[in-house]
PDB file of C-alpha atoms in Angstrom:
ATOM      1  CA  MET A 206     -34.265  -2.765 -36.455  1.00  0.00           C
ATOM      2  CA  MET A 207     -32.864  -2.067 -39.306  1.00  0.00           C
ATOM      3  CA  ARG A 208     -29.383  -1.374 -37.871  1.00  0.00           C
ATOM      4  CA  LEU A 209     -29.785  -4.892 -35.301  1.00  0.00           C
ATOM      5  CA  LEU A 210     -30.657  -6.580 -38.699  1.00  0.00           C
ATOM      6  CA  ARG A 211     -27.365  -5.570 -40.512  1.00  0.00           C
ATOM      7  CA  TRP A 212     -25.511  -6.675 -37.430  1.00  0.00           C
ATOM      8  CA  LEU A 213     -27.156 -10.232 -37.344  1.00  0.00           C
ATOM      9  CA  VAL A 214     -26.476 -10.666 -41.176  1.00  0.00           C
ATOM     10  CA  LEU A 215     -22.994  -9.805 -40.664  1.00  0.00           C
ATOM     11  CA  LEU A 216     -22.376 -11.720 -38.047  1.00  0.00           C
ATOM     12  CA  LEU A 217     -23.820 -15.093 -40.179  1.00  0.00           C
ATOM     13  CA  GLY A 218     -21.755 -13.692 -42.541  1.00  0.00           C
ATOM     14  CA  VAL A 219     -18.576 -14.322 -40.559  1.00  0.00           C
ATOM     15  CA  PHE A 220     -19.951 -17.591 -39.234  1.00  0.00           C
ATOM     16  CA  LEU A 221     -20.787 -19.124 -42.121  1.00  0.00           C
ATOM     17  CA  PHE A 222     -17.357 -17.370 -43.695  1.00  0.00           C
ATOM     18  CA  SER A 223     -15.291 -19.347 -41.462  1.00  0.00           C
ATOM     19  CA  VAL A 224     -17.029 -22.525 -40.863  1.00  0.00           C
ATOM     20  CA  LEU A 225     -17.229 -23.605 -44.286  1.00  0.00           C
ATOM     21  CA  PRO A 226     -13.228 -23.998 -44.652  1.00  0.00           C
ATOM     22  CA  VAL A 227     -13.286 -25.518 -41.402  1.00  0.00           C
ATOM     23  CA  LEU A 228     -16.087 -27.964 -42.735  1.00  0.00           C
ATOM     24  CA  LEU A 229     -14.344 -28.948 -46.070  1.00  0.00           C
ATOM     25  CA  LEU A 230     -11.077 -29.500 -44.545  1.00  0.00           C
ATOM     26  CA  ARG A 231     -12.520 -32.078 -42.379  1.00  0.00           C
ATOM     27  CA  TRP A 232     -12.272 -34.556 -45.834  1.00  0.00           C
ATOM     28  CA  LEU A 233      -9.730 -32.525 -48.146  1.00  0.00           C
ATOM     29  CA  PRO A 234      -5.817 -32.241 -47.098  1.00  0.00           C
ATOM     30  CA  PRO A 235      -4.913 -28.614 -46.291  1.00  0.00           C
ATOM     31  CA  PRO A 236      -2.997 -27.291 -49.149  1.00  0.00           C
ATOM     32  CA  THR A 237      -0.838 -25.337 -46.870  1.00  0.00           C
ATOM     33  CA  SER A 238      -1.102 -23.543 -43.264  1.00  0.00           C
ATOM     34  CA  ALA A 239      -1.168 -19.586 -42.035  1.00  0.00           C
ATOM     35  CA  PHE A 240       2.093 -20.655 -40.280  1.00  0.00           C
ATOM     36  CA  MET A 241       3.588 -21.930 -43.772  1.00  0.00           C
ATOM     37  CA  LEU A 242       2.519 -19.007 -45.777  1.00  0.00           C
ATOM     38  CA  GLU A 243       4.329 -16.606 -42.783  1.00  0.00           C
ATOM     39  CA  ALA A 244       7.392 -18.290 -43.433  1.00  0.00           C
ATOM     40  CA  ASP A 245       9.043 -15.224 -45.176  1.00  0.00           C
ATOM     41  CA  LEU A 246       8.439 -16.775 -48.485  1.00  0.00           C
ATOM     42  CA  ARG A 247      10.778 -19.192 -47.917  1.00  0.00           C
ATOM     43  CA  PRO A 248      10.151 -22.678 -49.419  1.00  0.00           C
ATOM     44  CA  VAL A 249       8.873 -25.131 -47.144  1.00  0.00           C
ATOM     45  CA  HIS A 250       9.403 -28.858 -47.163  1.00  0.00           C
ATOM     46  CA  GLN A 251       5.991 -30.581 -46.340  1.00  0.00           C
ATOM     47  CA  GLN A 252       4.314 -33.427 -47.916  1.00  0.00           C
ATOM     48  CA  TRP A 253       0.700 -34.842 -46.857  1.00  0.00           C
ATOM     49  CA  VAL A 254       0.200 -38.203 -45.552  1.00  0.00           C
ATOM     50  CA  PRO A 255      -2.891 -39.663 -44.659  1.00  0.00           C
ATOM     51  CA  TRP A 256      -3.484 -41.539 -40.923  1.00  0.00           C
ATOM     52  CA  PRO A 257      -3.000 -44.976 -41.666  1.00  0.00           C
ATOM     53  CA  ARG A 258       0.588 -43.702 -43.110  1.00  0.00           C
ATOM     54  CA  ILE A 259       1.679 -42.169 -40.010  1.00  0.00           C
ATOM     55  CA  SER A 260       3.154 -44.800 -37.411  1.00  0.00           C
ATOM     56  CA  ALA A 261       1.260 -45.532 -34.275  1.00  0.00           C
ATOM     57  CA  GLU A 262       4.702 -44.117 -32.171  1.00  0.00           C
ATOM     58  CA  ALA A 263       4.835 -40.887 -34.072  1.00  0.00           C
ATOM     59  CA  LYS A 264       0.891 -40.345 -33.143  1.00  0.00           C
ATOM     60  CA  LEU A 265       1.833 -41.579 -29.662  1.00  0.00           C
ATOM     61  CA  ALA A 266       4.765 -39.548 -29.271  1.00  0.00           C
ATOM     62  CA  VAL A 267       3.258 -36.203 -30.147  1.00  0.00           C
ATOM     63  CA  VAL A 268       0.127 -36.704 -27.713  1.00  0.00           C
ATOM     64  CA  ALA A 269       2.709 -38.249 -25.120  1.00  0.00           C
ATOM     65  CA  SER A 270       4.864 -34.980 -25.277  1.00  0.00           C
ATOM     66  CA  GLU A 271       2.425 -31.862 -26.390  1.00  0.00           C
ATOM     67  CA  ASP A 272      -1.117 -33.341 -24.834  1.00  0.00           C
ATOM     68  CA  GLN A 273      -1.914 -36.224 -22.802  1.00  0.00           C
ATOM     69  CA  LYS A 274      -5.224 -35.551 -22.256  1.00  0.00           C
ATOM     70  CA  PHE A 275      -6.176 -35.312 -25.826  1.00  0.00           C
ATOM     71  CA  PRO A 276      -8.694 -38.516 -25.757  1.00  0.00           C
ATOM     72  CA  ASP A 277     -10.566 -36.929 -23.382  1.00  0.00           C
ATOM     73  CA  HIS A 278     -10.885 -33.209 -23.570  1.00  0.00           C
ATOM     74  CA  HIS A 279     -13.194 -30.902 -25.776  1.00  0.00           C
ATOM     75  CA  GLY A 280     -10.390 -28.579 -27.116  1.00  0.00           C
ATOM     76  CA  PHE A 281      -9.324 -27.166 -23.725  1.00  0.00           C
ATOM     77  CA  ASP A 282      -7.227 -28.381 -20.677  1.00  0.00           C
ATOM     78  CA  PHE A 283      -8.318 -26.056 -17.969  1.00  0.00           C
ATOM     79  CA  GLU A 284      -6.102 -27.946 -15.228  1.00  0.00           C
ATOM     80  CA  ALA A 285      -3.276 -27.241 -17.554  1.00  0.00           C
ATOM     81  CA  ILE A 286      -4.183 -23.622 -18.301  1.00  0.00           C
ATOM     82  CA  ASP A 287      -4.369 -22.951 -13.848  1.00  0.00           C
ATOM     83  CA  GLN A 288      -0.751 -24.546 -13.484  1.00  0.00           C
ATOM     84  CA  ALA A 289       0.653 -22.529 -16.496  1.00  0.00           C
ATOM     85  CA  ILE A 290      -1.187 -19.170 -15.149  1.00  0.00           C
ATOM     86  CA  GLU A 291       0.529 -20.011 -11.914  1.00  0.00           C
ATOM     87  CA  HIS A 292       3.771 -20.902 -13.170  1.00  0.00           C
ATOM     88  CA  ASN A 293       3.844 -17.573 -15.289  1.00  0.00           C
ATOM     89  CA  GLN A 294       3.182 -15.261 -11.943  1.00  0.00           C
ATOM     90  CA  LYS A 295       5.992 -17.168  -9.992  1.00  0.00           C
ATOM     91  CA  HIS A 296       8.438 -16.882 -12.811  1.00  0.00           C
ATOM     92  CA  HIS A 297       7.433 -13.934 -15.053  1.00  0.00           C
ATOM     93  CA  ARG A 298       7.852 -15.839 -18.179  1.00  0.00           C
ATOM     94  CA  VAL A 299       5.345 -17.252 -20.685  1.00  0.00           C
ATOM     95  CA  HIS A 300       4.800 -21.090 -20.046  1.00  0.00           C
ATOM     96  CA  GLY A 301       1.848 -22.295 -22.241  1.00  0.00           C
ATOM     97  CA  ALA A 302      -1.096 -24.722 -22.143  1.00  0.00           C
ATOM     98  CA  SER A 303      -1.908 -25.383 -25.455  1.00  0.00           C
ATOM     99  CA  THR A 304      -3.841 -28.423 -26.416  1.00  0.00           C
ATOM    100  CA  ILE A 305      -2.969 -30.297 -29.869  1.00  0.00           C
ATOM    101  CA  SER A 306      -6.595 -28.861 -30.736  1.00  0.00           C
ATOM    102  CA  GLN A 307      -5.731 -25.227 -29.893  1.00  0.00           C
ATOM    103  CA  GLN A 308      -2.220 -25.474 -31.909  1.00  0.00           C
ATOM    104  CA  THR A 309      -4.213 -27.323 -34.721  1.00  0.00           C
ATOM    105  CA  ALA A 310      -6.427 -24.247 -34.758  1.00  0.00           C
ATOM    106  CA  LYS A 311      -3.457 -21.879 -34.471  1.00  0.00           C
ATOM    107  CA  ASN A 312      -1.073 -23.265 -37.158  1.00  0.00           C
ATOM    108  CA  LEU A 313      -3.839 -23.914 -39.786  1.00  0.00           C
ATOM    109  CA  PHE A 314      -5.991 -20.556 -39.630  1.00  0.00           C
ATOM    110  CA  LEU A 315      -4.232 -18.020 -37.632  1.00  0.00           C
ATOM    111  CA  TRP A 316      -0.590 -16.140 -37.212  1.00  0.00           C
ATOM    112  CA  SER A 317       2.055 -16.118 -34.649  1.00  0.00           C
ATOM    113  CA  GLY A 318       1.728 -13.531 -31.614  1.00  0.00           C
ATOM    114  CA  ARG A 319      -0.024 -13.443 -28.076  1.00  0.00           C
ATOM    115  CA  SER A 320      -2.578 -10.728 -28.295  1.00  0.00           C
ATOM    116  CA  TYR A 321      -5.806 -11.136 -26.871  1.00  0.00           C
ATOM    117  CA  PHE A 322      -7.753 -11.342 -30.047  1.00  0.00           C
ATOM    118  CA  ARG A 323      -5.795 -13.766 -31.817  1.00  0.00           C
ATOM    119  CA  LYS A 324      -6.155 -16.101 -28.544  1.00  0.00           C
ATOM    120  CA  ALA A 325     -10.049 -15.542 -28.681  1.00  0.00           C
ATOM    121  CA  LEU A 326     -10.028 -16.474 -32.642  1.00  0.00           C
ATOM    122  CA  GLU A 327      -8.031 -19.306 -31.733  1.00  0.00           C
ATOM    123  CA  ALA A 328     -10.371 -20.483 -29.083  1.00  0.00           C
ATOM    124  CA  TYR A 329     -13.372 -19.957 -31.501  1.00  0.00           C
ATOM    125  CA  PHE A 330     -11.429 -22.135 -34.462  1.00  0.00           C
ATOM    126  CA  THR A 331     -10.658 -24.747 -31.590  1.00  0.00           C
ATOM    127  CA  VAL A 332     -14.373 -25.120 -30.680  1.00  0.00           C
ATOM    128  CA  LEU A 333     -15.166 -25.654 -34.303  1.00  0.00           C
ATOM    129  CA  LEU A 334     -12.548 -28.134 -34.880  1.00  0.00           C
ATOM    130  CA  GLU A 335     -13.853 -30.161 -31.751  1.00  0.00           C
ATOM    131  CA  THR A 336     -17.581 -29.795 -33.116  1.00  0.00           C
ATOM    132  CA  LEU A 337     -17.059 -30.565 -36.574  1.00  0.00           C
ATOM    133  CA  TRP A 338     -14.034 -32.883 -36.668  1.00  0.00           C
ATOM    134  CA  PRO A 339     -13.193 -36.297 -35.359  1.00  0.00           C
ATOM    135  CA  LYS A 340     -10.516 -36.353 -32.581  1.00  0.00           C
ATOM    136  CA  HIS A 341      -8.474 -38.558 -35.108  1.00  0.00           C
ATOM    137  CA  ARG A 342      -8.521 -35.961 -37.745  1.00  0.00           C
ATOM    138  CA  ILE A 343      -7.456 -33.483 -35.437  1.00  0.00           C
ATOM    139  CA  LEU A 344      -4.371 -34.897 -35.142  1.00  0.00           C
ATOM    140  CA  GLU A 345      -4.168 -36.253 -38.755  1.00  0.00           C
ATOM    141  CA  VAL A 346      -3.922 -32.401 -39.497  1.00  0.00           C
ATOM    142  CA  TYR A 347      -1.531 -31.333 -36.768  1.00  0.00           C
ATOM    143  CA  LEU A 348       1.008 -34.059 -37.595  1.00  0.00           C
ATOM    144  CA  ASN A 349       0.797 -33.111 -41.332  1.00  0.00           C
ATOM    145  CA  ILE A 350       1.244 -29.355 -40.576  1.00  0.00           C
ATOM    146  CA  ALA A 351       3.057 -28.917 -37.478  1.00  0.00           C
ATOM    147  CA  GLN A 352       6.684 -27.240 -37.903  1.00  0.00           C
ATOM    148  CA  PHE A 353       9.790 -30.104 -37.028  1.00  0.00           C
ATOM    149  CA  GLY A 354      12.537 -27.860 -38.010  1.00  0.00           C
ATOM    150  CA  PRO A 355      13.302 -24.606 -40.217  1.00  0.00           C
ATOM    151  CA  ASP A 356      11.147 -24.821 -42.910  1.00  0.00           C
ATOM    152  CA  VAL A 357      10.336 -28.273 -42.613  1.00  0.00           C
ATOM    153  CA  TYR A 358       6.362 -28.915 -41.771  1.00  0.00           C
ATOM    154  CA  GLY A 359       4.697 -32.161 -41.341  1.00  0.00           C
ATOM    155  CA  VAL A 360       5.480 -35.715 -40.002  1.00  0.00           C
ATOM    156  CA  GLU A 361       6.291 -36.775 -43.326  1.00  0.00           C
ATOM    157  CA  ALA A 362       9.022 -34.064 -44.455  1.00  0.00           C
ATOM    158  CA  ALA A 363      10.368 -34.377 -40.910  1.00  0.00           C
ATOM    159  CA  ALA A 364      10.838 -38.240 -41.421  1.00  0.00           C
ATOM    160  CA  HIS A 365      12.765 -38.208 -44.762  1.00  0.00           C
ATOM    161  CA  GLN A 366      14.837 -35.123 -43.769  1.00  0.00           C
ATOM    162  CA  TYR A 367      16.139 -36.335 -40.557  1.00  0.00           C
ATOM    163  CA  PHE A 368      15.821 -40.040 -40.912  1.00  0.00           C
ATOM    164  CA  GLY A 369      15.718 -40.858 -44.641  1.00  0.00           C
ATOM    165  CA  LYS A 370      12.276 -43.196 -44.124  1.00  0.00           C
ATOM    166  CA  PRO A 371       8.463 -42.276 -44.580  1.00  0.00           C
ATOM    167  CA  ALA A 372       6.435 -41.366 -41.631  1.00  0.00           C
ATOM    168  CA  ALA A 373       4.849 -44.695 -41.434  1.00  0.00           C
ATOM    169  CA  ARG A 374       8.201 -46.517 -40.447  1.00  0.00           C
ATOM    170  CA  LEU A 375       9.165 -43.868 -37.489  1.00  0.00           C
ATOM    171  CA  ASP A 376      10.448 -45.982 -34.696  1.00  0.00           C
ATOM    172  CA  ALA A 377       9.746 -44.931 -31.272  1.00  0.00           C
ATOM    173  CA  HIS A 378      12.871 -42.929 -30.444  1.00  0.00           C
ATOM    174  CA  GLU A 379      12.555 -41.363 -33.875  1.00  0.00           C
ATOM    175  CA  ALA A 380       9.195 -40.327 -33.163  1.00  0.00           C
ATOM    176  CA  ALA A 381      10.237 -38.877 -29.551  1.00  0.00           C
ATOM    177  CA  LEU A 382      13.077 -37.265 -31.344  1.00  0.00           C
ATOM    178  CA  LEU A 383      10.776 -35.338 -33.439  1.00  0.00           C
ATOM    179  CA  ALA A 384       7.832 -34.792 -30.306  1.00  0.00           C
ATOM    180  CA  ALA A 385      10.953 -33.000 -28.760  1.00  0.00           C
ATOM    181  CA  VAL A 386      11.520 -30.680 -30.887  1.00  0.00           C
ATOM    182  CA  LEU A 387       8.016 -29.144 -31.292  1.00  0.00           C
ATOM    183  CA  PRO A 388       8.291 -26.493 -28.702  1.00  0.00           C
ATOM    184  CA  ASN A 389      11.027 -24.490 -30.664  1.00  0.00           C
ATOM    185  CA  PRO A 390      11.709 -26.295 -33.683  1.00  0.00           C
ATOM    186  CA  GLU A 391      13.746 -23.400 -35.129  1.00  0.00           C
ATOM    187  CA  ARG A 392      16.510 -24.168 -32.733  1.00  0.00           C
ATOM    188  CA  MET A 393      16.296 -27.985 -31.782  1.00  0.00           C
ATOM    189  CA  HIS A 394      17.087 -30.384 -34.461  1.00  0.00           C
ATOM    190  CA  ALA A 395      15.904 -33.830 -34.371  1.00  0.00           C
ATOM    191  CA  GLY A 396      18.632 -35.660 -36.923  1.00  0.00           C
ATOM    192  CA  GLN A 397      21.521 -33.755 -34.732  1.00  0.00           C
ATOM    193  CA  PRO A 398      20.159 -33.793 -31.503  1.00  0.00           C
ATOM    194  CA  SER A 399      21.533 -31.697 -28.349  1.00  0.00           C
ATOM    195  CA  ASP A 400      22.247 -33.150 -25.248  1.00  0.00           C
ATOM    196  CA  TYR A 401      19.288 -31.234 -24.172  1.00  0.00           C
ATOM    197  CA  VAL A 402      16.993 -32.801 -26.919  1.00  0.00           C
ATOM    198  CA  GLN A 403      18.248 -36.247 -26.626  1.00  0.00           C
ATOM    199  CA  VAL A 404      16.980 -36.100 -22.661  1.00  0.00           C
ATOM    200  CA  ARG A 405      13.836 -34.920 -23.915  1.00  0.00           C
ATOM    201  CA  ALA A 406      13.259 -37.590 -26.195  1.00  0.00           C
ATOM    202  CA  ASP A 407      13.880 -39.914 -23.392  1.00  0.00           C
ATOM    203  CA  GLU A 408      11.519 -38.238 -21.329  1.00  0.00           C
ATOM    204  CA  VAL A 409       9.009 -38.725 -24.114  1.00  0.00           C
ATOM    205  CA  GLU A 410       9.605 -41.982 -24.667  1.00  0.00           C
ATOM    206  CA  GLU A 411       9.052 -42.766 -20.822  1.00  0.00           C
ATOM    207  CA  GLN A 412       6.024 -40.941 -21.070  1.00  0.00           C
ATOM    208  CA  MET A 413       4.663 -43.277 -24.315  1.00  0.00           C
ATOM    209  CA  ARG A 414       5.523 -46.084 -22.412  1.00  0.00           C
ATOM    210  CA  GLN A 415       3.449 -45.220 -19.386  1.00  0.00           C
ATOM    211  CA  LEU A 416       0.513 -44.321 -21.810  1.00  0.00           C
ATOM    212  CA  GLY A 417       0.632 -47.531 -23.251  1.00  0.00           C
ATOM    213  CA  SER A 418       1.021 -48.694 -27.083  1.00  0.00           C
ATOM    214  CA  ASP A 419      -2.915 -49.038 -27.050  1.00  0.00           C
ATOM    215  CA  TYR A 420      -3.694 -45.477 -25.820  1.00  0.00           C
ATOM    216  CA  LEU A 421      -4.781 -44.031 -29.042  1.00  0.00           C
ATOM    217  CA  GLU A 422      -6.700 -46.875 -30.443  1.00  0.00           C
ATOM    218  CA  GLY A 423     -10.477 -45.779 -29.361  1.00  0.00           C
ATOM    219  CA  LEU A 424      -9.502 -42.152 -31.007  1.00  0.00           C
ATOM    220  CA  LYS A 425     -12.628 -41.147 -33.412  1.00  0.00           C
TER     221      LYS A 425
END
């Protein structure tokens, strides 16, 4: 019984230790992220901006590109996961199916890598985010910590770096270019887009039009 009690106390401590920062960050801007701290001690460019100071086009572009079911799912897109598993079995290479909620959990709290242990932690923190944060907060934090280029994190720093304007003034094409580089921001460039990035941005713009400008209006 004493051993069981010690395990229960330990598990409760771990749970509270993980829940407290998630709960605080529902209201406080994250001072950094695990991925920024992992950037080989290089100086990073990042500036927090609240939800109203991010253009509607930037919000829609990221959802259109990364996770079109974001307003409706509870952290996991099981249909996309099944499709990714089928793709990986056929092509023998990894094709991800992470939602914006999962990417926020990973970028904010964890490290890069593909171990089962890290994926389990990612799932755990994803559940915490979906439980303790409203949807618009998850997207707000993601837009502020996502990497958009070498040492460039967050939509505000990216908007200034590549287009010389704040995130509030990004238009649809600029937002689509930023969203287009998210799969590989170390190699793709939004300010001087390659033909591939330009084609991908055009596809993102088309997806934005299909979703409609009011797609995220009911986000809570």
